[in-house]
mmCIF file of C-alpha atoms in Angstrom:
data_model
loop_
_atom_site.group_PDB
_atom_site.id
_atom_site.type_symbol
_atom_site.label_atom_id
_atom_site.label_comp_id
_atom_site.label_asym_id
_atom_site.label_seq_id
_atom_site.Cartn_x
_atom_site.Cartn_y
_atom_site.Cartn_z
ATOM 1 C CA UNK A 53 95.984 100.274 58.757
ATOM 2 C CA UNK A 54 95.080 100.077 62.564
ATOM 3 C CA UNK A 55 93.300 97.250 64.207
ATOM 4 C CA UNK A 56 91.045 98.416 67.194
ATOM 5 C CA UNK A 57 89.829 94.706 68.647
ATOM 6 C CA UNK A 58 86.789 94.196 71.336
ATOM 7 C CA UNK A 59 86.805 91.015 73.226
ATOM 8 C CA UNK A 60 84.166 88.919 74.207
ATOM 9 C CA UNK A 61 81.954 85.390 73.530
ATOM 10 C CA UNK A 62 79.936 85.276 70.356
ATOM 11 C CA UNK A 63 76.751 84.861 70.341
ATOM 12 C CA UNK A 64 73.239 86.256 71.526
ATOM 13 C CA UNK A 65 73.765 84.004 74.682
ATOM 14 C CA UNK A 66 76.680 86.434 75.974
ATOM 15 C CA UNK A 67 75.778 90.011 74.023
ATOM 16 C CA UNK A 68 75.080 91.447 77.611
ATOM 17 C CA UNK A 69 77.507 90.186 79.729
ATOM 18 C CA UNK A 70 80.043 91.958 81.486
ATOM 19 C CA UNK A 71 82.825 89.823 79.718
ATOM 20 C CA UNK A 72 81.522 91.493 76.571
ATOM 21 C CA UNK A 73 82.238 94.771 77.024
ATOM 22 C CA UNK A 74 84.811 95.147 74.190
ATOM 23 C CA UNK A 75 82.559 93.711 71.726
ATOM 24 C CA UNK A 76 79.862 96.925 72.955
ATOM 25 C CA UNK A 77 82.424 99.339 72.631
ATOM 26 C CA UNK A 78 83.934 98.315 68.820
ATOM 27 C CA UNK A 79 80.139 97.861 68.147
ATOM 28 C CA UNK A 80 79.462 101.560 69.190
ATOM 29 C CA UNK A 81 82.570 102.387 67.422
ATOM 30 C CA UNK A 82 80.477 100.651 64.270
ATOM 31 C CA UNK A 83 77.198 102.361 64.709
ATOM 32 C CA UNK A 84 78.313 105.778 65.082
ATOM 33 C CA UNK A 85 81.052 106.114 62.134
ATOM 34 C CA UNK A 86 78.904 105.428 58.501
ATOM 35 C CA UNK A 87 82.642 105.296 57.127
ATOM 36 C CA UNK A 88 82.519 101.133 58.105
ATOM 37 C CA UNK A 89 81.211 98.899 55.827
ATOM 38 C CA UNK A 90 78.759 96.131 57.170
ATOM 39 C CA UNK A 91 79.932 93.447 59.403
ATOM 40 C CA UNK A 92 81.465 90.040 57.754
ATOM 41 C CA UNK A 93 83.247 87.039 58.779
ATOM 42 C CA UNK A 94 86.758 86.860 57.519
ATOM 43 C CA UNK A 95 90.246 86.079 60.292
ATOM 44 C CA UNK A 96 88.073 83.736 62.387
ATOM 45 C CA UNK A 97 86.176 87.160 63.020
ATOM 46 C CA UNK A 98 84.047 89.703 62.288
ATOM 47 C CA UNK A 99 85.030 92.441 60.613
ATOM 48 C CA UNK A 100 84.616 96.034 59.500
ATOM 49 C CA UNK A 101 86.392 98.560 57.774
ATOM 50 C CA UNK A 102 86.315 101.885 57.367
ATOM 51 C CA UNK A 103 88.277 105.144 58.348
ATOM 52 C CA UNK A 104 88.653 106.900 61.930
ATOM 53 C CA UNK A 105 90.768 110.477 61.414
ATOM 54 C CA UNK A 106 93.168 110.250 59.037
ATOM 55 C CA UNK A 107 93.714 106.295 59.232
ATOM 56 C CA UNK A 108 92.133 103.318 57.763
ATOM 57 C CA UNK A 109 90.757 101.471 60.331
ATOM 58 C CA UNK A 110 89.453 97.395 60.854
ATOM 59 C CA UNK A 111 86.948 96.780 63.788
ATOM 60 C CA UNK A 112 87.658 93.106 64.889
ATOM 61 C CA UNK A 113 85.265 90.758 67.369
ATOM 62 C CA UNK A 114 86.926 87.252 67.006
ATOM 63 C CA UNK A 115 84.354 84.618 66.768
ATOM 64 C CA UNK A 116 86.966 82.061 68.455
ATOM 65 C CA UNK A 117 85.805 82.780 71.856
ATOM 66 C CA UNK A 118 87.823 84.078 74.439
ATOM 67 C CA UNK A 119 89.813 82.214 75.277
ATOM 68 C CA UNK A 120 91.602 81.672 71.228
ATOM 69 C CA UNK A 121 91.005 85.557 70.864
ATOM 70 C CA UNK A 122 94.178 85.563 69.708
ATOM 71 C CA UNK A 123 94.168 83.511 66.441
ATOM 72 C CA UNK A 124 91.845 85.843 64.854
ATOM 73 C CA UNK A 125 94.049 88.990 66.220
ATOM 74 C CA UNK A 126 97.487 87.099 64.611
ATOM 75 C CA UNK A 127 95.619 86.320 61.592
ATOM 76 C CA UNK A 128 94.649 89.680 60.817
ATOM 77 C CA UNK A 129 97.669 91.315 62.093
ATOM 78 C CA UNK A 130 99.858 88.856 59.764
ATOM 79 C CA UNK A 131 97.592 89.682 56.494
ATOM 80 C CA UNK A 132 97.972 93.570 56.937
ATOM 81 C CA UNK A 133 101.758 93.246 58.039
ATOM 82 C CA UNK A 134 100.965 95.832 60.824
ATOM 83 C CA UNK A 135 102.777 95.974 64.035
ATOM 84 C CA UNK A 136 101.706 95.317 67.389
ATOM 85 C CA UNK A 137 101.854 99.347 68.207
ATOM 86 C CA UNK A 138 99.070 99.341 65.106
ATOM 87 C CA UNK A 139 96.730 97.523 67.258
ATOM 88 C CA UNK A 140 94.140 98.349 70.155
ATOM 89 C CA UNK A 141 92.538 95.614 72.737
ATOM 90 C CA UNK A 142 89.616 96.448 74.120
ATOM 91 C CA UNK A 143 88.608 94.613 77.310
ATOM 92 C CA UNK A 144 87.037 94.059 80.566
ATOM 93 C CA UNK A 145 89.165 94.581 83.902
ATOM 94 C CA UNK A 146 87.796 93.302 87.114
ATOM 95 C CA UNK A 147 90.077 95.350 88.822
ATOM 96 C CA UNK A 148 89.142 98.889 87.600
ATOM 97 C CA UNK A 149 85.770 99.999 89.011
ATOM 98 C CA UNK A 150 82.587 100.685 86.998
ATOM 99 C CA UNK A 151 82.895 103.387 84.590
ATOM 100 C CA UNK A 152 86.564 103.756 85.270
ATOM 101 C CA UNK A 153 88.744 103.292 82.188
ATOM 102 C CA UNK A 154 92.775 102.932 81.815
ATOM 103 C CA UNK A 155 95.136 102.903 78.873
ATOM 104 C CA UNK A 156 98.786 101.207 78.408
ATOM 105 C CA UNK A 157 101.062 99.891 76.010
ATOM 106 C CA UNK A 158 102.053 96.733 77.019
ATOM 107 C CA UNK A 159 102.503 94.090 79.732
ATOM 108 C CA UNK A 160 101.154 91.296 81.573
ATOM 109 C CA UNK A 161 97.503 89.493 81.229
ATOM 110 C CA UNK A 162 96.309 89.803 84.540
ATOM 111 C CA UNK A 163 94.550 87.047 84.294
ATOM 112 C CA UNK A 164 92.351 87.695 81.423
ATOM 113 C CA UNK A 165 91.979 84.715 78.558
ATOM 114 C CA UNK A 166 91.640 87.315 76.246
ATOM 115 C CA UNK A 167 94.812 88.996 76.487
ATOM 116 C CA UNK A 168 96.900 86.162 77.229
ATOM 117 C CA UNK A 169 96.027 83.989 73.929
ATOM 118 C CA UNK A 170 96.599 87.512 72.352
ATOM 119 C CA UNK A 171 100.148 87.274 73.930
ATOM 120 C CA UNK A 172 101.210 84.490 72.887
ATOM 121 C CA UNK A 173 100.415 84.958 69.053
ATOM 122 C CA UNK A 174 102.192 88.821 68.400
ATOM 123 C CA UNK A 175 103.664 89.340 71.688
ATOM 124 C CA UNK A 176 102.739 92.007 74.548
ATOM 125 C CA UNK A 177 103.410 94.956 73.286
ATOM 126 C CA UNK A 178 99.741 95.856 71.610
ATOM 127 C CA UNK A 179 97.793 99.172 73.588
ATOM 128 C CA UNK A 180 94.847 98.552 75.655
ATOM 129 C CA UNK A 181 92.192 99.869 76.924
ATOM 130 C CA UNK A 182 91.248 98.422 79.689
ATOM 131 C CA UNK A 183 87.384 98.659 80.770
ATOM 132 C CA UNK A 184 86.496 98.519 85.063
ATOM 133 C CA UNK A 185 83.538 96.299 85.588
ATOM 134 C CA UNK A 186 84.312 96.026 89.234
ATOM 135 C CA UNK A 187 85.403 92.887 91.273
ATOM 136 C CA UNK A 188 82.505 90.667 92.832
ATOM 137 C CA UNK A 189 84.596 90.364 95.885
ATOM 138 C CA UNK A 190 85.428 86.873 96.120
ATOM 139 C CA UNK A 191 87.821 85.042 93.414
ATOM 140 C CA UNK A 192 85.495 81.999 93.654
ATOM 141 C CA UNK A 193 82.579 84.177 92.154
ATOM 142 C CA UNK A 194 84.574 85.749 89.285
ATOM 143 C CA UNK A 195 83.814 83.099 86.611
ATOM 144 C CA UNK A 196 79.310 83.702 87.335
ATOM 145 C CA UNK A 197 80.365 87.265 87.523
ATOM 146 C CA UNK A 198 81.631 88.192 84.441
ATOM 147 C CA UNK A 199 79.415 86.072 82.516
ATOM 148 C CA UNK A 200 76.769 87.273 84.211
ATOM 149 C CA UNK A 201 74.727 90.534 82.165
ATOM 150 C CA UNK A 202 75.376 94.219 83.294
ATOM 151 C CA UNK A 203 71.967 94.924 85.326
ATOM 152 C CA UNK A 204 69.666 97.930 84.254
ATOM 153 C CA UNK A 205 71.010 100.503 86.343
ATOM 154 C CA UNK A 206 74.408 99.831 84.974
ATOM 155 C CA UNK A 207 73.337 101.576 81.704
ATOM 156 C CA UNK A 208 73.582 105.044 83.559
ATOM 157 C CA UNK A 209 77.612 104.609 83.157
ATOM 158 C CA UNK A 210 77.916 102.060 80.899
ATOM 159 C CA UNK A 211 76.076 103.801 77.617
ATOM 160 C CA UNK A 212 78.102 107.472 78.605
ATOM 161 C CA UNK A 213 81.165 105.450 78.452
ATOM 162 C CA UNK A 214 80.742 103.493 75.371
ATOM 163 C CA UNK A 215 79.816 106.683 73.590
ATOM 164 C CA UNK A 216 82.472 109.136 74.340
ATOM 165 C CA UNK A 217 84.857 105.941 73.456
ATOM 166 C CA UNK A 218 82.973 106.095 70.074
ATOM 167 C CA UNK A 219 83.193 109.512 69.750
ATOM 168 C CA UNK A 220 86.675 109.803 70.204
ATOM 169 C CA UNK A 221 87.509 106.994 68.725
ATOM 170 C CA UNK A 222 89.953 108.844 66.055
ATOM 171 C CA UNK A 223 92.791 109.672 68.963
ATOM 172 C CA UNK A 224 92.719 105.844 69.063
ATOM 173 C CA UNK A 225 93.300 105.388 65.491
ATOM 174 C CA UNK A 226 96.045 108.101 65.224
ATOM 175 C CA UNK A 227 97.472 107.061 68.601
ATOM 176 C CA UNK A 228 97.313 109.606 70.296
ATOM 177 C CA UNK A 229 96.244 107.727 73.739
ATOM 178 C CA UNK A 230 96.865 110.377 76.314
ATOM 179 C CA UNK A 231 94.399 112.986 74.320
ATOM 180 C CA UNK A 232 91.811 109.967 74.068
ATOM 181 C CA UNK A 233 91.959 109.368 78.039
ATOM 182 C CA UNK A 234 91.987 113.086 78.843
ATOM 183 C CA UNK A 235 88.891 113.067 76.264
ATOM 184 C CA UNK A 236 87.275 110.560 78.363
ATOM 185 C CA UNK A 237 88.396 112.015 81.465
ATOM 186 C CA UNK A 238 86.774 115.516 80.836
ATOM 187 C CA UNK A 239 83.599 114.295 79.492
ATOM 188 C CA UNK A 240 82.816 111.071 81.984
ATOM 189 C CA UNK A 241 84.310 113.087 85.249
ATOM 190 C CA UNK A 242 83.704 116.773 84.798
ATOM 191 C CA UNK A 243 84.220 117.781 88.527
ATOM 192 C CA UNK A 244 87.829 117.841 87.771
ATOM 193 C CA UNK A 245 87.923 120.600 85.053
ATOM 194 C CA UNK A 246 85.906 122.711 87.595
ATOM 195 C CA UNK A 247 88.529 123.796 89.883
ATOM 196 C CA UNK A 248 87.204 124.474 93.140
ATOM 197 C CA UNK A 249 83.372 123.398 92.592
ATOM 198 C CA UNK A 250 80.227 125.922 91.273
ATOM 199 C CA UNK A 251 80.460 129.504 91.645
ATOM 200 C CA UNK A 252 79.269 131.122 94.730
ATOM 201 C CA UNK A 253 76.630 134.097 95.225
ATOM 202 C CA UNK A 254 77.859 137.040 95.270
ATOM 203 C CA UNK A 255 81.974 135.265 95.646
ATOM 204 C CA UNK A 256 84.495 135.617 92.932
ATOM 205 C CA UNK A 257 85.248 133.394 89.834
ATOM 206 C CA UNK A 258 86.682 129.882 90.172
ATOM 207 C CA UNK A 259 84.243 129.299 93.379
ATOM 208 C CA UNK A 260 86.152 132.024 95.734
ATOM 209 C CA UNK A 261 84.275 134.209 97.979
ATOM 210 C CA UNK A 262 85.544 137.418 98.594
ATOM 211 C CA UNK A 263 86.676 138.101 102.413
ATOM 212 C CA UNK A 264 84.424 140.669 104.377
ATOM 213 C CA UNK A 265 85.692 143.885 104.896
ATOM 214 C CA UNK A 266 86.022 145.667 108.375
ATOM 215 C CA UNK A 267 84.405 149.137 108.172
ATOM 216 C CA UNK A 268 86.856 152.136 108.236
ATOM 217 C CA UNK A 269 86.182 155.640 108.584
ATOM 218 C CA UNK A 270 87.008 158.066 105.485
ATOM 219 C CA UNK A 271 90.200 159.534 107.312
ATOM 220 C CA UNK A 272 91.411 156.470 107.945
ATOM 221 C CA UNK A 273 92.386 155.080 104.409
ATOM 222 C CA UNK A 274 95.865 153.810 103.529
ATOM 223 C CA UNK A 275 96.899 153.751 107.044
ATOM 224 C CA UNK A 276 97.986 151.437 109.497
ATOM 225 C CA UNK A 277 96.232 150.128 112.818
ATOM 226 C CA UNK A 278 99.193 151.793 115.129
ATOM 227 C CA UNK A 279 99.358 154.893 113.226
ATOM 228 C CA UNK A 280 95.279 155.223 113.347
ATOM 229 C CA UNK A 281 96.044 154.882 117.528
ATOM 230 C CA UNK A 282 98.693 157.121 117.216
ATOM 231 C CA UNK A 283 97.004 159.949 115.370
ATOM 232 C CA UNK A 284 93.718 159.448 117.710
ATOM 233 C CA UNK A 285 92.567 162.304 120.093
ATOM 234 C CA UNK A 286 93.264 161.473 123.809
ATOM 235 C CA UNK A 287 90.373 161.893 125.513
ATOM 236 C CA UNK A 288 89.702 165.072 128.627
ATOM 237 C CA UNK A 289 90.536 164.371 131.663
ATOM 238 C CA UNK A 290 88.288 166.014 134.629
ATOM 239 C CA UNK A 291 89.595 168.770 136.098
ATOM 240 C CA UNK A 292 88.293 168.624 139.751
ATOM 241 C CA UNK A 293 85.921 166.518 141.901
ATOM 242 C CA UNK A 294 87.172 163.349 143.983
ATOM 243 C CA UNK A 295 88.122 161.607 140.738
ATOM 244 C CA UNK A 296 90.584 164.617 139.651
ATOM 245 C CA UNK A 297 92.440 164.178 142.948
ATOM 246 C CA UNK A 298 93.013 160.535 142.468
ATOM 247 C CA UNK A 299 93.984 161.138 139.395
ATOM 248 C CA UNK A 300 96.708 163.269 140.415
ATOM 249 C CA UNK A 301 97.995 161.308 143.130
ATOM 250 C CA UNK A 302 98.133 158.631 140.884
ATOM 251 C CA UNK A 303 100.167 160.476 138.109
ATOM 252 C CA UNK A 304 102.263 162.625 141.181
ATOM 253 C CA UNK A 305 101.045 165.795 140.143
ATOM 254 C CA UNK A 306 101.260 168.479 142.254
ATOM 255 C CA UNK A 307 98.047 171.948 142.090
#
């Protein structure tokens, strides 16, 4: 069994905050896998199960708020002796920006509620994934910040996000983390499996143009620039007339 938990606030009051993001991702998780069964309260939480891959997976949103998000994670952990390596956290991160995304086994809370009542009922050595919502700028505006609802415009990263997390949300279950984020990588920033950008007119493929070539006359194929001088015909000379005698005086030749 694997436990993929999304933190947030219960409660229509806080669906659309930014605090809430985990809850929106194990929802999408929900919605787009008919494997889970409905929703139902059970571990101070609500919880699905169903299969991702080849594993038997439970979607958890604790109802404890926050700030206890860790009894319900214990609870459940504790009733399907899993260990903390079976188990994903799914969160907000303040200091990721939006739409950016990072995955890690392991340490601190940073700060969050979430993660450190999660701590200190199994320990710190759970995977997250660890969604940017940006930073407001100034620490006194945090708390209004992340309770505060994404805006409209924010759905033109957020929903792309949340469903290639669903989508891929089997490398999660198996654990394989570095295919998920290269997954997620591919699909949310696309310029870097490009490799030097679109494809030029009339250029070569992998967006390099082909250098002009100089002209060169039929004879002159295969060789090089000193032999071509070499092998040129030296031009006539005139034989008399004021220029012919300079000529000679210049070269000391004698008539």
């Amino acid at each position: 069994m694997r436990l993929i938990i999304g933190l947030g606030n219960p409660g229509a009051k806080y669906e659309r905050n930014r605090h809430n993001i985990g809850f929106m991702a194990v929802d999408e998780i929900h919605r787009c896998h008919s494997s889970f069964s409905p929703w139902r309260a059970r571990f101070q939480a609500q919880v699905s199960e169903g299969r991702l891959g080849s594993e038997k997976v439970l979607l958890v949103k604790p109802s404890t708020y926050m700030n206890e998000s860790g009894r319900a994670v214990g609870e459940a952990m504790r009733f399907y002796k899993v260990e903390p390596q079976d188990i994903v956290v799914i969160y907000d991160e303040l200091d990721l920006p939006p739409a950016k995304f990072r995955m890690k086994t392991g340490g601190g809370h940073g700060g969050h509620n979430g993660l450190r009542s999660i701590t200190a009922h199994i320990g710190a050595d759970y995977r997250r994934l660890r969604l940017g919502i940006g930073h407001p700028g100034d620490k006194k505006l945090v708390s209004n910040y992340v309770l505060g609802d994404f805006a409209k415009a924010d759905a033109d990263w957020l929903e792309p996000l949340l469903g290639e997390i669903a989508g891929n949300a089997d490398l999660l279950a198996e654990g394989k983390d570095s295919q998920f984020a290269n997954k997620l990588t591919l699909a949310l920033e696309p310029e870097k499996a490009k490799r030097g950008g679109p494809r030029p007119a009339g250029g070569e493929q992998g967006g390099k143009t082909s250098a002009p070539k100089s002209p060169r006359s039929p004879g002159a194929k295969g060789q090089s620039h000193i032999r071509q001088a070499r092998q040129a015909k030296a031009p006539e000379l005139p034989k008399s007339g004021p220029m012919a005698d300079m000529l000679k005086k210049l070269l000391g030749q004698k008539d």
